[in-house]
XYZ file of C-alpha atoms in Angstrom:
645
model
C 33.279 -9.338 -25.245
C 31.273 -6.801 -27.053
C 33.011 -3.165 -27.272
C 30.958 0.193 -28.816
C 31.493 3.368 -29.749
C 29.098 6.142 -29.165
C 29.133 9.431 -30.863
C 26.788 12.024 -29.917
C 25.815 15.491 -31.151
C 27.669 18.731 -31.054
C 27.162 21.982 -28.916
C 27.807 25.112 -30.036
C 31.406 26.852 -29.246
C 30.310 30.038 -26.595
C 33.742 32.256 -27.162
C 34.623 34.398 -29.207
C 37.620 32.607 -30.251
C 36.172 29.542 -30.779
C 33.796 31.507 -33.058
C 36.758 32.785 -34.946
C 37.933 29.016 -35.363
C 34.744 27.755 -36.351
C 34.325 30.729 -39.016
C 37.442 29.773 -40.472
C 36.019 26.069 -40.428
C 33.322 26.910 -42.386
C 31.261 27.056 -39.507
C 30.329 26.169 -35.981
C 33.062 23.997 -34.418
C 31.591 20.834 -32.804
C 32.543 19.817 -28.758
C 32.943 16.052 -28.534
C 33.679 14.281 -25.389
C 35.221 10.837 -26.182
C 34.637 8.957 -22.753
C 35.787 5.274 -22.258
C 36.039 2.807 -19.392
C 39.480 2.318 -17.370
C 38.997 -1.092 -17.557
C 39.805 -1.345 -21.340
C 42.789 -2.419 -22.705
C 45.276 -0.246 -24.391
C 44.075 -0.955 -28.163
C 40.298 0.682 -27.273
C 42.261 3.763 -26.074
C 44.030 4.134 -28.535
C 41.140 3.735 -30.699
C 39.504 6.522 -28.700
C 42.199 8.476 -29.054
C 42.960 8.150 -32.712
C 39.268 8.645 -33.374
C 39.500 11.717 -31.437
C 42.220 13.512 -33.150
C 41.097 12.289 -36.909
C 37.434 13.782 -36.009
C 39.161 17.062 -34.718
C 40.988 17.606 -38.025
C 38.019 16.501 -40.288
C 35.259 18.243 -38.792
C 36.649 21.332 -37.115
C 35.882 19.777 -33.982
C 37.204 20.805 -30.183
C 37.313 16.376 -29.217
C 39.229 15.334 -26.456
C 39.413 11.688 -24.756
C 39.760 10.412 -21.533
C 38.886 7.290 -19.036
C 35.416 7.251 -17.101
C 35.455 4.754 -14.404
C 31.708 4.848 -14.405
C 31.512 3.428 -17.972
C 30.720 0.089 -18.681
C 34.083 -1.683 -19.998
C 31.770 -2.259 -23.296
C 31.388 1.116 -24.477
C 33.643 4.523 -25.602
C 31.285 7.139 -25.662
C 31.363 10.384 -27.526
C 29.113 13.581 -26.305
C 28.493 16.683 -25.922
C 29.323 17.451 -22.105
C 27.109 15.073 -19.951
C 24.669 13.202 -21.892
C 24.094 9.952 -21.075
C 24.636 7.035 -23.530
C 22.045 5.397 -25.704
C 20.724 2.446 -25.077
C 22.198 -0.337 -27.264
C 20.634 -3.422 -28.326
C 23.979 -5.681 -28.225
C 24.970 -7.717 -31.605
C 26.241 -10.721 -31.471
C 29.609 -9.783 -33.146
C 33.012 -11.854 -33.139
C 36.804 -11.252 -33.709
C 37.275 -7.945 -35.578
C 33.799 -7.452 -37.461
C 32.232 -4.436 -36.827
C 29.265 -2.428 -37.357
C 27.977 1.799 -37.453
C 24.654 2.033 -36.414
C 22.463 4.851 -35.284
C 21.046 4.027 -31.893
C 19.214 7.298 -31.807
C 18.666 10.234 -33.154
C 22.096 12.507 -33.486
C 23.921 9.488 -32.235
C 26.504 7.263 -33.794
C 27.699 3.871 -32.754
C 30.236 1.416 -33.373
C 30.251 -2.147 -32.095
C 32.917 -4.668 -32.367
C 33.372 -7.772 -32.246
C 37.122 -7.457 -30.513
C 39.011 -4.833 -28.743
C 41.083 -4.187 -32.043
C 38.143 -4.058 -33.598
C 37.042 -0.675 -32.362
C 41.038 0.617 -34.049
C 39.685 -1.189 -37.475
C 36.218 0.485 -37.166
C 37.790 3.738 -36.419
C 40.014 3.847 -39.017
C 37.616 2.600 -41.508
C 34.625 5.276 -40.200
C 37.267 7.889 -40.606
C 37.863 6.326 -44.258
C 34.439 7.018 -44.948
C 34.596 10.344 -44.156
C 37.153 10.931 -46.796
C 40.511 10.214 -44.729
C 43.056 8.171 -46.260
C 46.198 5.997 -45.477
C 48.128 4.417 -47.615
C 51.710 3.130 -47.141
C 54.363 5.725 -47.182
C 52.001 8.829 -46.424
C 51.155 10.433 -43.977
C 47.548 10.284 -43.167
C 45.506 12.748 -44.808
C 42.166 13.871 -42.820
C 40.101 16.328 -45.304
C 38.129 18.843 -44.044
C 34.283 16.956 -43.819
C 30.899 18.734 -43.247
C 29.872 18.744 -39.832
C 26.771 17.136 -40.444
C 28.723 13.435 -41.921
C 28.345 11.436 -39.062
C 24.498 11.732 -38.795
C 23.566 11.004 -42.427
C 25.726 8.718 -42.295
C 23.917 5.029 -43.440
C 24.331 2.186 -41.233
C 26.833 -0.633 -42.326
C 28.385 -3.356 -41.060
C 32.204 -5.060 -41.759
C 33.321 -8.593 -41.213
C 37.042 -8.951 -42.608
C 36.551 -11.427 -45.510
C 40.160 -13.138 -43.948
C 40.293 -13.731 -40.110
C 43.879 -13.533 -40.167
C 45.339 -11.086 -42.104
C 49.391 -10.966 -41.525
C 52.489 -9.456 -43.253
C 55.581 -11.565 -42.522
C 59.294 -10.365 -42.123
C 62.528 -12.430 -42.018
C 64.443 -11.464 -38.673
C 67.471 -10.829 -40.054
C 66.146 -7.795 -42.066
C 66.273 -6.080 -39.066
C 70.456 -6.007 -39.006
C 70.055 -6.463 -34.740
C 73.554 -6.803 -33.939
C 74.490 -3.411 -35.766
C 72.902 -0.770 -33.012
C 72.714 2.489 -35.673
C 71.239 -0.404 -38.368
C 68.747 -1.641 -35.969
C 67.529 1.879 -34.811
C 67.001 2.824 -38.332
C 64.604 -0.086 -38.744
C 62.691 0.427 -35.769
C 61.870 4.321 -36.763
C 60.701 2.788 -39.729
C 58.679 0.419 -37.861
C 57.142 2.760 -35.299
C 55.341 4.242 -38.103
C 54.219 0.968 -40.080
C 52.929 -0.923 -37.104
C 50.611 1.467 -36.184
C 49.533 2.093 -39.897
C 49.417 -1.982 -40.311
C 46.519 -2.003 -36.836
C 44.761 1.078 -38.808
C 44.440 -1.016 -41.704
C 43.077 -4.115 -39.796
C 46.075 -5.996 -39.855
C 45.469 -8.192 -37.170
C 49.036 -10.641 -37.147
C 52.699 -10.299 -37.751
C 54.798 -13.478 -38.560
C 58.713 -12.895 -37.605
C 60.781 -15.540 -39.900
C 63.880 -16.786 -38.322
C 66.659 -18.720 -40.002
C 69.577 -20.574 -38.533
C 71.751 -17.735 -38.063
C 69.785 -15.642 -36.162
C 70.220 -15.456 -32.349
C 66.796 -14.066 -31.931
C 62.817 -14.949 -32.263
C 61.589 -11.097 -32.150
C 62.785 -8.056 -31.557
C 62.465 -6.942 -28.231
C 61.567 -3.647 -29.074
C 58.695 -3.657 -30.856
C 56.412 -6.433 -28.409
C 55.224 -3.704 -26.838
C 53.915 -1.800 -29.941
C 52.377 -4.780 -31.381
C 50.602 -5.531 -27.589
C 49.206 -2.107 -27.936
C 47.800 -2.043 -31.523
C 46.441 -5.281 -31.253
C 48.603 -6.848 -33.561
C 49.263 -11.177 -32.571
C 52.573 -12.265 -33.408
C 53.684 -15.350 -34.212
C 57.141 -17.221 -34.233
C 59.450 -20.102 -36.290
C 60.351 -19.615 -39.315
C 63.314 -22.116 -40.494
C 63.737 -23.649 -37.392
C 64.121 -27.527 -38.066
C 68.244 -26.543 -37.959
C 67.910 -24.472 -34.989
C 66.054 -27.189 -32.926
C 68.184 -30.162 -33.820
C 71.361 -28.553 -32.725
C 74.576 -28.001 -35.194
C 76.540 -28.695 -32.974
C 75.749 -32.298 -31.568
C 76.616 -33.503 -35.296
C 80.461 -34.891 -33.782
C 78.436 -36.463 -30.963
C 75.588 -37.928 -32.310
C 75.573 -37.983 -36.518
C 72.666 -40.553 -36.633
C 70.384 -37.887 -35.272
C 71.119 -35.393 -38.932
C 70.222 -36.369 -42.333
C 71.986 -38.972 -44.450
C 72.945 -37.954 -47.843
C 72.477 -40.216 -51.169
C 75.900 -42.089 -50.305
C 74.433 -43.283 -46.950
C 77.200 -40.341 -45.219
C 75.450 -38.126 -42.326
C 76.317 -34.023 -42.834
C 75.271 -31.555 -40.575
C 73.584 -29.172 -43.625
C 69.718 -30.264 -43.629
C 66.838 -30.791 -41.555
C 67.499 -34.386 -39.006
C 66.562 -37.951 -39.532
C 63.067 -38.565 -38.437
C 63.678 -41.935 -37.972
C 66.082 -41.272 -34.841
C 63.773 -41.097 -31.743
C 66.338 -39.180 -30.042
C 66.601 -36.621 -32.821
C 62.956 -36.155 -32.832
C 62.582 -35.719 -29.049
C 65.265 -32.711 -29.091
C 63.861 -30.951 -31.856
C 59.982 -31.231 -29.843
C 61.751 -30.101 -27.015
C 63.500 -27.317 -28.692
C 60.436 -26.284 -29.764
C 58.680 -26.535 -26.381
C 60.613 -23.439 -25.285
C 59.149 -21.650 -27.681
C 55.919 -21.471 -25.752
C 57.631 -21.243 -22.134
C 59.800 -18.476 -23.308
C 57.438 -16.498 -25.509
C 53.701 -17.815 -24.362
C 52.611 -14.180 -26.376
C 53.019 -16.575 -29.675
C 50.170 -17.327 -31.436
C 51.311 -19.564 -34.453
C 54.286 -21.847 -33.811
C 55.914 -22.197 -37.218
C 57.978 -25.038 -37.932
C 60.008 -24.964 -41.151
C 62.438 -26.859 -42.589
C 65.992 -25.522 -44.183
C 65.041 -23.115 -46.951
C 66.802 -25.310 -50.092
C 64.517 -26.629 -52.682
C 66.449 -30.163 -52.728
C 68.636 -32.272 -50.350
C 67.549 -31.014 -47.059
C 65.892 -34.588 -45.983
C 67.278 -37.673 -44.660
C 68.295 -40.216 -47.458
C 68.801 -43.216 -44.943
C 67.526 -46.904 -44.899
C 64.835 -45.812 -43.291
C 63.699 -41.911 -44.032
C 64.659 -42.480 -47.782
C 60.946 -44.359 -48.193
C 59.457 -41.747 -46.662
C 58.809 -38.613 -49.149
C 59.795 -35.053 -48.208
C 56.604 -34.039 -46.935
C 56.214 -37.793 -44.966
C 59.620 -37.006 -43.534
C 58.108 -33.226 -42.412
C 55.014 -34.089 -41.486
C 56.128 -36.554 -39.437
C 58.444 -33.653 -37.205
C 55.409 -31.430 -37.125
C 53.228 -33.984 -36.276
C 55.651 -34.752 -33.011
C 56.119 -31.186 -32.056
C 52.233 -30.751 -32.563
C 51.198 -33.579 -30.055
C 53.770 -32.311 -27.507
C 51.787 -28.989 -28.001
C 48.369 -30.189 -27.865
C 47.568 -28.714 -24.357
C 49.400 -25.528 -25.040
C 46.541 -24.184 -27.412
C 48.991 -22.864 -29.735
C 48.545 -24.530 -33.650
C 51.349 -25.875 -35.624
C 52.331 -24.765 -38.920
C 53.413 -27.283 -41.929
C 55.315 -25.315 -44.538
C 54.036 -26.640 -48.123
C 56.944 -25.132 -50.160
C 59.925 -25.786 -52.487
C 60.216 -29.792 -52.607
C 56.825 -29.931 -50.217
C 54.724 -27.446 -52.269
C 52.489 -30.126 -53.757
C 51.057 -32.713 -51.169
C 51.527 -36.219 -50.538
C 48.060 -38.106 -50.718
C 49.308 -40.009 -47.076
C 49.735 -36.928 -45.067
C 47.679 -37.571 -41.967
C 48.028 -34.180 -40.024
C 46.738 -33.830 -36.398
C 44.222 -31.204 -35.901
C 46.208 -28.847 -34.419
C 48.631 -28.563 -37.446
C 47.740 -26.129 -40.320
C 49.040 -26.085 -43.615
C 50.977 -22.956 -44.986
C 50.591 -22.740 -48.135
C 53.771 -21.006 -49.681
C 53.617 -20.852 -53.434
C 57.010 -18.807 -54.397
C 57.762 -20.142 -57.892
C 54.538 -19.199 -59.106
C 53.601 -16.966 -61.729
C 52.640 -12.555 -60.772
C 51.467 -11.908 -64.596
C 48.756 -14.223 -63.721
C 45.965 -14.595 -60.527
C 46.580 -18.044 -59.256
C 43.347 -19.187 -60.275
C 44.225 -18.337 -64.271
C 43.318 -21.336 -66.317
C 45.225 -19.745 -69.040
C 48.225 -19.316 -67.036
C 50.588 -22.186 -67.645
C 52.204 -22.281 -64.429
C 49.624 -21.569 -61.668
C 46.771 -24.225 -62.584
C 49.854 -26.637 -60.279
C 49.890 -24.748 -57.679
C 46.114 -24.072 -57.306
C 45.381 -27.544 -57.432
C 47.744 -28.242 -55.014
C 46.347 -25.482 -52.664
C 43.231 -27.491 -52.858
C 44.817 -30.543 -52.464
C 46.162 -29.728 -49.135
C 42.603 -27.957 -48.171
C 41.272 -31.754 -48.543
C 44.035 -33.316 -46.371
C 43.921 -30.848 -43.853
C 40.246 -30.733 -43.556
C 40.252 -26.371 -44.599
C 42.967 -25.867 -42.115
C 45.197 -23.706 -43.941
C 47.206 -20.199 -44.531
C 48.549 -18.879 -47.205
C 51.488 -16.921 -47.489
C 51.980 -14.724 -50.454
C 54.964 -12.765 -51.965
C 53.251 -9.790 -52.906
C 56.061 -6.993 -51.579
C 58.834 -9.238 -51.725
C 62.454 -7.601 -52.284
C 64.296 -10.285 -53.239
C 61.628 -12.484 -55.150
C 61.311 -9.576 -57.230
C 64.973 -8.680 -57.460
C 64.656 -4.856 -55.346
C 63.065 -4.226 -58.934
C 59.508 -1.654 -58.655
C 56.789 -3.421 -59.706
C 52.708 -3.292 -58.675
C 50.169 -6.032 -59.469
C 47.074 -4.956 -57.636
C 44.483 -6.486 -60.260
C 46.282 -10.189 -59.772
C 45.829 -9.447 -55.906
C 42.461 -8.991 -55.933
C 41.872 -11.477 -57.911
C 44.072 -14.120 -55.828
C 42.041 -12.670 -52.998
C 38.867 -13.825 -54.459
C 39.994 -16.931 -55.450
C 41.554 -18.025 -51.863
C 38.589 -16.627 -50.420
C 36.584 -18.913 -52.760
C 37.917 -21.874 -51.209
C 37.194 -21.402 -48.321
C 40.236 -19.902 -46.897
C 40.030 -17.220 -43.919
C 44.285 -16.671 -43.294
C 46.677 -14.825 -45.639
C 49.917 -13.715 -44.655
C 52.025 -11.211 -46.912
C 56.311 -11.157 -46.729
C 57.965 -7.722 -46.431
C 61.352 -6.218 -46.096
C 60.506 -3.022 -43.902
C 60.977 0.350 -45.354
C 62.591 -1.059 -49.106
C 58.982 -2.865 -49.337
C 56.964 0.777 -48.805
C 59.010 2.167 -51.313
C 59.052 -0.308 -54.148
C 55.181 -2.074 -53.581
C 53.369 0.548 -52.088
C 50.492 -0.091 -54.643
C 50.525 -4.326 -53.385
C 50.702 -3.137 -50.235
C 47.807 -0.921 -50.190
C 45.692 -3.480 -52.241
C 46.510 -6.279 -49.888
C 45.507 -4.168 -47.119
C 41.708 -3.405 -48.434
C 41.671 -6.926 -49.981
C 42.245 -8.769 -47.095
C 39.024 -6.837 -45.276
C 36.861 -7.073 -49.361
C 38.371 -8.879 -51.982
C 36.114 -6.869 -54.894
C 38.277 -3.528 -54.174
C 38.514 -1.178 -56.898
C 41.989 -1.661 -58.169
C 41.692 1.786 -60.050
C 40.663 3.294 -56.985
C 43.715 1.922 -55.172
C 46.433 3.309 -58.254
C 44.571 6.606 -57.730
C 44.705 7.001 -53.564
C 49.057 5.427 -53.997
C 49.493 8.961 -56.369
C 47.042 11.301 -54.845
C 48.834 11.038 -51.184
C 52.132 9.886 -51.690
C 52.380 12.865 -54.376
C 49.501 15.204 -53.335
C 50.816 17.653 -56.055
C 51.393 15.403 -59.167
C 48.739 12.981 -58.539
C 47.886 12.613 -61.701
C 50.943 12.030 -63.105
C 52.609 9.878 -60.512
C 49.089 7.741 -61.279
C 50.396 7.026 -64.604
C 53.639 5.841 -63.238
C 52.384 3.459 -61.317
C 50.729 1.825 -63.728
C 53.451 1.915 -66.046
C 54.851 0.093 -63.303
C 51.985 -2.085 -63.325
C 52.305 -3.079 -67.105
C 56.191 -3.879 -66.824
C 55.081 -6.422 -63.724
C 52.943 -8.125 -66.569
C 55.296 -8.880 -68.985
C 58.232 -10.059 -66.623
C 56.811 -11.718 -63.543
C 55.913 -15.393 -64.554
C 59.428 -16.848 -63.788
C 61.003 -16.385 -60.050
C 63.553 -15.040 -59.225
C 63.402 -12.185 -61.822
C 67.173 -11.901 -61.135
C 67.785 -15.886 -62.229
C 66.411 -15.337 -65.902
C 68.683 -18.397 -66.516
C 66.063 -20.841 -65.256
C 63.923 -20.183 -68.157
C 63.727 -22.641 -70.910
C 65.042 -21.819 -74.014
C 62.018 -21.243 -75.822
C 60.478 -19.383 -72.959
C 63.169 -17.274 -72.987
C 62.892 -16.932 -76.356
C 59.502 -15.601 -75.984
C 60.467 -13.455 -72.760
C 62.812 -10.674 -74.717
C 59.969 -8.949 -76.662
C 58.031 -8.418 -73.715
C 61.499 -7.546 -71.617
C 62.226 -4.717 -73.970
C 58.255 -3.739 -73.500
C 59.196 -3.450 -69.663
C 62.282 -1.927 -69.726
C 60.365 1.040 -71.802
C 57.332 0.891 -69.329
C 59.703 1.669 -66.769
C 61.793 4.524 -68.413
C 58.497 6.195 -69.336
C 57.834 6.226 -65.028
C 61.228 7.620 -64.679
C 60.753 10.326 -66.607
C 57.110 11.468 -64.825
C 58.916 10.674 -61.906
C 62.025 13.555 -62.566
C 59.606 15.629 -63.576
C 57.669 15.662 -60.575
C 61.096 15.761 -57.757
C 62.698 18.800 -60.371
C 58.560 20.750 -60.481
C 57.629 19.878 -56.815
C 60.780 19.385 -55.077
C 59.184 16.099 -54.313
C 62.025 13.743 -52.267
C 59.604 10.888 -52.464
C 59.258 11.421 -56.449
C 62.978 11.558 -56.428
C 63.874 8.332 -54.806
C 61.197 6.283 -57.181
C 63.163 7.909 -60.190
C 66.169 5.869 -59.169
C 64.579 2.947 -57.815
C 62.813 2.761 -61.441
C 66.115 4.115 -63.288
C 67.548 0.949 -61.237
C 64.904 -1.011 -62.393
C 65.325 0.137 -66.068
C 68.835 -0.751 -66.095
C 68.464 -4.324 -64.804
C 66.029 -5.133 -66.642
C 67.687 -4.331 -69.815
C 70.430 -6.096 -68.578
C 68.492 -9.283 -68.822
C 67.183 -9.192 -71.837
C 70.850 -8.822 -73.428
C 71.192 -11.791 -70.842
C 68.973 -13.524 -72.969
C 70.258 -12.670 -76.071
C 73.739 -13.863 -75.214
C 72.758 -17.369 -73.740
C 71.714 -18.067 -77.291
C 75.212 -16.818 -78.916
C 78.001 -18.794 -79.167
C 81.828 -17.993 -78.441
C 82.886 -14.886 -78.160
C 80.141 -13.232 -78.799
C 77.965 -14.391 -75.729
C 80.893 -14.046 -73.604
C 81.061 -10.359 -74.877
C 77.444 -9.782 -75.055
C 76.880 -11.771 -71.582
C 79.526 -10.154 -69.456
C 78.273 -6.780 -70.694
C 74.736 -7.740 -69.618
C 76.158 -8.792 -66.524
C 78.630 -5.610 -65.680
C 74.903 -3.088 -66.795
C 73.107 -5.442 -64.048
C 76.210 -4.741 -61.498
C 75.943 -1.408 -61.982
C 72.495 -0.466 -61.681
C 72.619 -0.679 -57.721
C 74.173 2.757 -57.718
C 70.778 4.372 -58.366
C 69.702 2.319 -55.019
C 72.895 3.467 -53.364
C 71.870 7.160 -54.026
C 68.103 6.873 -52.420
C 67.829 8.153 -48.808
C 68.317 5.789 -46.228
C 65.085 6.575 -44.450
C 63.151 5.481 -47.696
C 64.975 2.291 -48.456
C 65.776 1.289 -44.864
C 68.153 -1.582 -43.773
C 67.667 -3.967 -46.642
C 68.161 -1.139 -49.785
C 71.133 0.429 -47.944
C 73.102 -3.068 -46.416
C 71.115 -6.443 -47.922
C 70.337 -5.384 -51.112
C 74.254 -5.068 -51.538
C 75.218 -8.703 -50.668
C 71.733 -10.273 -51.818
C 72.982 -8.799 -55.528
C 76.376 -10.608 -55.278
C 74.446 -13.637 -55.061
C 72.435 -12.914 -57.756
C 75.721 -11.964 -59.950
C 77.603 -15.036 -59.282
C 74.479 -17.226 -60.516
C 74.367 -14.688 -63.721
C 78.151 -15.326 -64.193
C 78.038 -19.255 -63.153
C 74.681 -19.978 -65.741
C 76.584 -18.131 -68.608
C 78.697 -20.888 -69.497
C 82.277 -20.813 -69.665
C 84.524 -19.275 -72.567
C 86.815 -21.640 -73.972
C 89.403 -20.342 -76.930
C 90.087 -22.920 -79.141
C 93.455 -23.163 -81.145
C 93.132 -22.129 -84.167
C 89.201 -20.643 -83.768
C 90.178 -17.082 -82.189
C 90.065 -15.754 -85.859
C-alpha cells in the first residue's frame, strides 16, 4: 500500500491576536489542516500528528490534525481550510522508502512506501528543515522561514539497510524488581519513539536461560504503534531442551570429552528425541507470540564446550552440530512465514564449507572479538581481515541471506568505559553495504548506552538510512543539543573520546587486557597512557561546562569519563605488572587491580535516570566478574624461603 502526505499553503491569521503571535514569529502565522483517513493505522497518525506539532514550532504555524473519513486510506493531507487534495501520480514505492515531491504549485507531498514510512519521512522532512534528534536530547525544532516547504527541492530516500535493529538482552530490564523495571520503561518510553523517528524499523529482545520472559509486556504496545517489528530468541538452545529432563533422559544433553552427559551446554543433535523437543519448544514461540518477526535460535553463550562430544555429534563440527538444530526448527517453521536465525559467533564465527542451510534460515553474523580501532574491512588491521572473510564466507553459503549484528553501544564489551567510533561505523556501514547486505542490528543496554555512546548511536542511526554520513557533522549535532550552551566545547570532548577509542579498542573485552599477547601488550601501554590522557582532557571540558552552565548532563559525563580515566590507567599498570616478577607484580598488580575496583564510585554517583538499570544494579556485579578474571590472570604470589630479602 502506497501512503502520502500532502501539505498545502497557508492562510493568513484574521485576529488580532493571532497577529500579535505571528509578529512575534517574524511574521504571518501559517493555518495548516493535517487531515488523514480513519482507516489508517496508528503509526500514520502518529506521523500526522508528530508532523503537526514539529511544523507548529518551526514555522510559527496554528496546525492541528485529525481523521477524515472521506479521505482515501492513502493519503494525510495538509491545507488551508477546505482545499481539496492534489492529484498524485502514485510511485511505485516499497517498505520504508520515501519521497517529497511537489504535486503542484504551493503543495508538498510525501509518499511512502510503508505506513512507518510516513513517521521516517516526517522526521527526516522536519530534519531538513533544521530540526534535530539525537540520543539523549530533547528534540530541538528551530524557528524556519515560512516559505521552507515550497522551495523546498524534491528528493527521494530508500534506507540503504531494510532492516535496521538495535538489540537488548532481557535481563537488562531487572523485571522481577517492580521500582527497577519502572525505571527502565521511563527510559524506554522516550527511546522507542526516538528509535521510529530515526527509521529504526526492528527491535531484537535477547533472552538467556534465566530469564522467565521473551518481551516485556509493557512496551508491545509502543513498538505496535511506532512501527517498530520485534523479534524473539536469543540463547534459547538451553531453554528449549529443558534443564530439567537431564535425571530423566541424559542422552538427550551434550556429552563432554570423557564420553559423561552434563546438563551445562546446548543437547545432542544426534538424539531424535532431543531434537523434536527443542523444535517443539520453539514452535510456541510462534503460537504464543505470532507478532515475532525473526525467530532467533542461539546456542549457550560460551566460546568452547557447549556441543555434544559423543560417538556420534563429536564428527560433526560446532556449526554442523548447530546448523543441524536450526535446520530442524526451520523446516517445522516453514509454513509459519517466520525466518530462522543461525548465530555465527564465538566457536561458530567462521563457517564450515558443508553448511547446507534451508532457505528460510539466515545467518547472523556476530563478530564480537573483533577489532573498534579498525572498520572491518581494514586490510591493515590485523585482526578484522578473519572476520570479513568469514562474513563473506557465510554470504556464499547462505546464498546473501544474512544480518549482522554489531557491538557498537555495547556496555559490557566496552567495559561501561565512554568511548565513540563514528568514522569506523560509517565505514563498516559501507563495507556491509558493499556486500550486498540489507540487515544490521546494533546491541544496547537502555539508558547506560545513551549516556556512554551517544555519538555510535547517533551515527548508526543516519548510517543505517546513508552510509556516506558526515562523521564531523554527527560529533557536532551530539555537542550542539545535548549541551546547547557549550557546544563547542563538549565537541572537543567527544572526540577526545573518540581518539582514546583508537588506541584501546582492538582487543575485547577492554576489561580482560590479560588476553593480549605479550608483545601486544607490550605495544598496548604507550597508546593506554595516550587514552587515559585523552580522557582526562574530556573530564576537565566536561567540569567546566556542569560548574559554568549548571549542566547535569555535562556533570554525569565528567564521572563516567573520570571512571573511565581511572580504569583505564588501571590497566596499563595491569600491564606493567604481568611483566614483573615477585613481589613486585603482586604489588604493582593488586594496586592496578584495587584503582580498577574503585573507579565504579564515579558511576555510583551519576543520576539514576541517566545511567538507568544496568549503571546503577549490572554494572555492579558485571565488574566483579571482570575483577575476579583481573585477580585469577595475575598469577599467584608464591614466597620462597630464603627469597623474601
Amino acid at each position: 500500500m502506497l501512503y502520502v502526505i500532502i501539505l498545502r499553503g497557508a492562510e493568513k491569521r484574521t485576529n488580532e491576536g493571532k497577529r500579535r503571535m505571528a509578529k512575534k514569529a517574524g511574521g504571518r502565522s501559517s493555518k495548516l489542516d493535517i487531515r488523514y483517513s480513519a482507516e489508517v493505522g496508528e503509526v500514520a497518525a502518529i506521523a500526522a500528528r508528530e508532523l503537526a506539532d514539529g511544523l507548529a514550532k518551526m514555522l510559527a504555524a496554528d496546525a492541528s490534525a485529525s481523521s477524515d473519513p472521506s479521505i482515501d486510506a492513502r493519503a494525510i493531507i495538509i491545507s488551508s481550510g477546505a482545499d481539496a487534495p492534489a492529484n498524485l501520480a502514485l510511485n511505485k514505492l516499497t517498505d520504508d522508502g520515501f519521497e517529497i515531491s511537489h504535486p503542484d504549485k504551493g503543495s508538498l507531498a510525501i509518499q511512502a512506501g510503508s505506513e512507518r514510512g510516513l513517521l521516517h519521512a516526517s522526521y527526516d522532512l522536519m530534519e531538513r528543515l533544521g530540526a534535530s534528534f539525537v540520543p539523549g536530547a530533547p528534540g530541538n525544532f528551530p524557528k524556519a522561514p515560512r516559505d521552507t516547504l515550497a522551495t523546498m527541492k524534491p528528493y527521494s530516500v530508500t534506507p540503504a539497510f531494510k532492516r535496521r535493529a538495535m538489540a537488548s538482552d532481557i535481563l537488562t530490564w531487572n523485571y522481577t524488581y517492580p521500582d527497577r523495571l519502572a525505571q527502565h520503561l521511563k527510559f524506554d518510553r522516550e527511546f522507542i519513539p526516538w528509535m521510529a523517528r530515526r527509521g529504526i524499523n526492528a527491535f531484537e529482545y535477547i533472552r538467556h536461560p534465566h530469564d522467565t520472559v521473551q518481551r516485556i509486556d509493557e512496551l508491545t504496545p509502543l513498538y505496535k504503534s511506532h512501527g517498530i517489528g520485534v523479534e524473539y530468541g536469543g540463547h534459547v538452545l538451553q531453554i528449549l531442551m529443558p534443564r530439567d529432563q537431564f535425571e530423566l533422559h541424559p542422552e538427550w544433553f551434550p556429552a563432554t570429552k570423557d564420553g559423561s552427559r552434563t546438563p551445562k551446554g546446548n543437547l545432542c543433535v544426534s538424539n531424535a528425541d532431543a531434537v523434536r523437543l527443542a523444535c517443539e519448544g520453539a514452535l510456541n514461540y510462534v503460537r504464543e507470540y505470532p507478532e515475532s518477526e525473526l525467530l532467533h535460535i542461539w546456542g549457550a553463550d560460551v566460546r568452547d564446550g557447549a556441543w555434544c562430544r559423543c560417538a556420534n555429534c563429536k564428527k560433526l563440527s560446532p556449526q554442523l552440530q548447530y546448523m543441524k538444530i536450526v535446520n530442524a526448527v526451520a523446516a517445522a517453521y516453514e509454513n509459519a512465514g517466520v525466518p530462522v536465525a543461525y548465530l555465527a559467533y564465538h566457536d561458530t564465527v567462521d563457517p564450515d564449507r558443508k553448511l547446507r542451510p534451508l532457505p528460510n534460515v539466515w545467518f547472523e553474523w556476530a563478530p564480537r572479538e573483533r577489532c573498534y580501532i579498525h572498520a572491518i574491512d581494514d586490510p591493515d588491521c590485523t585482526i578484522n581481515p578473519r572476520y570479513f572473510e568469514s562474513l563473506k564466507r557465510y554470504l556464499e553459503i547462505f546464498e546473501g541471506r544474512g544480518h549482522v549484528f554489531e557491538y557498537y553501544a555495547d556496555a559490557i564489551l566496552f567495559g561501561g568505559l565512554g568511548f565513540a567510533t563514528p568514522g569506523v561505523i560509517g565505514r563498516d556501514l559501507r563495507a556491509y553495504k558493499g556486500l550486498g547486505i540489507d540487515s544490521i542490528s546494533n546491541l544496547t543496554f537502555g539508558a547506560y548506552s545513551a549516556l556512554a555512546y551517544p555519538v555510535n548511536l547517533e551515527a548508526f542511526v543516519r548510517g543505517t538510512r546513508e552510509p556516506k554520513f558526515s562523521v564531523s557533522g554527527v560529533v557536532e549535532d551530539c555537542a550542539a543539543n545535548r549541551h546547547p550552551k557549550a557546544a563547542d566545547a563538549l565537541g572537543k570532548a567527544y572526540r577526545a573520546v573518540e581518539k582514546a577509542a583508537a588506541m584501546v579498542l582492538d582487543y575485547a573485552d577492554v576489561m580482560c587486557p590479560y588476553k593480549m599477547k605479550p608483545e601486544q601488550a607490550a605495544a598496548k601501554k604507550p597508546q593506554i597512557v595516550k587514552a587515559f590522557t585523552q580522557f582526562e582532557h574530556a573530564v576537565e571540558i566536561a567540569r567546566h561546562a556542569k560548574e559554568k552552565h549548571g549542566d547535569a548532563l555535562a556533570g554525569a559525563e565528567e564521572e563516567l569519563w573520570s571512571y573511565s580515566f581511572e580504569v583505564m590507567s588501571g590497566i596499563g599498570d595491569y600491564l606493567r605488572a604481568q611483566q614483573e616478577q615477585g613481589i613486585v607484580k603482586h604489588t604493582l598488580g593488586q594496586g592496578a587491580i584495587a584503582q580498577i575496583a574503585g573507579a565504579i564510585e564515579h558511576i555510583h554517583r551519576i543520576d539514576a535516570n541517566l545511567k538507568g538499570t544496568w549503571g546503577s544494579y549490572d554494572l555492579d556485579w558485571m565488574r566483579e566478574h571482570w575483577l575476579d578474571g583481573l585477580r585469577k590472570n595475575l598469577g599467584a604470589f608464591e614466597i620462597k624461603p630464603g627469597k623474601l630479602f
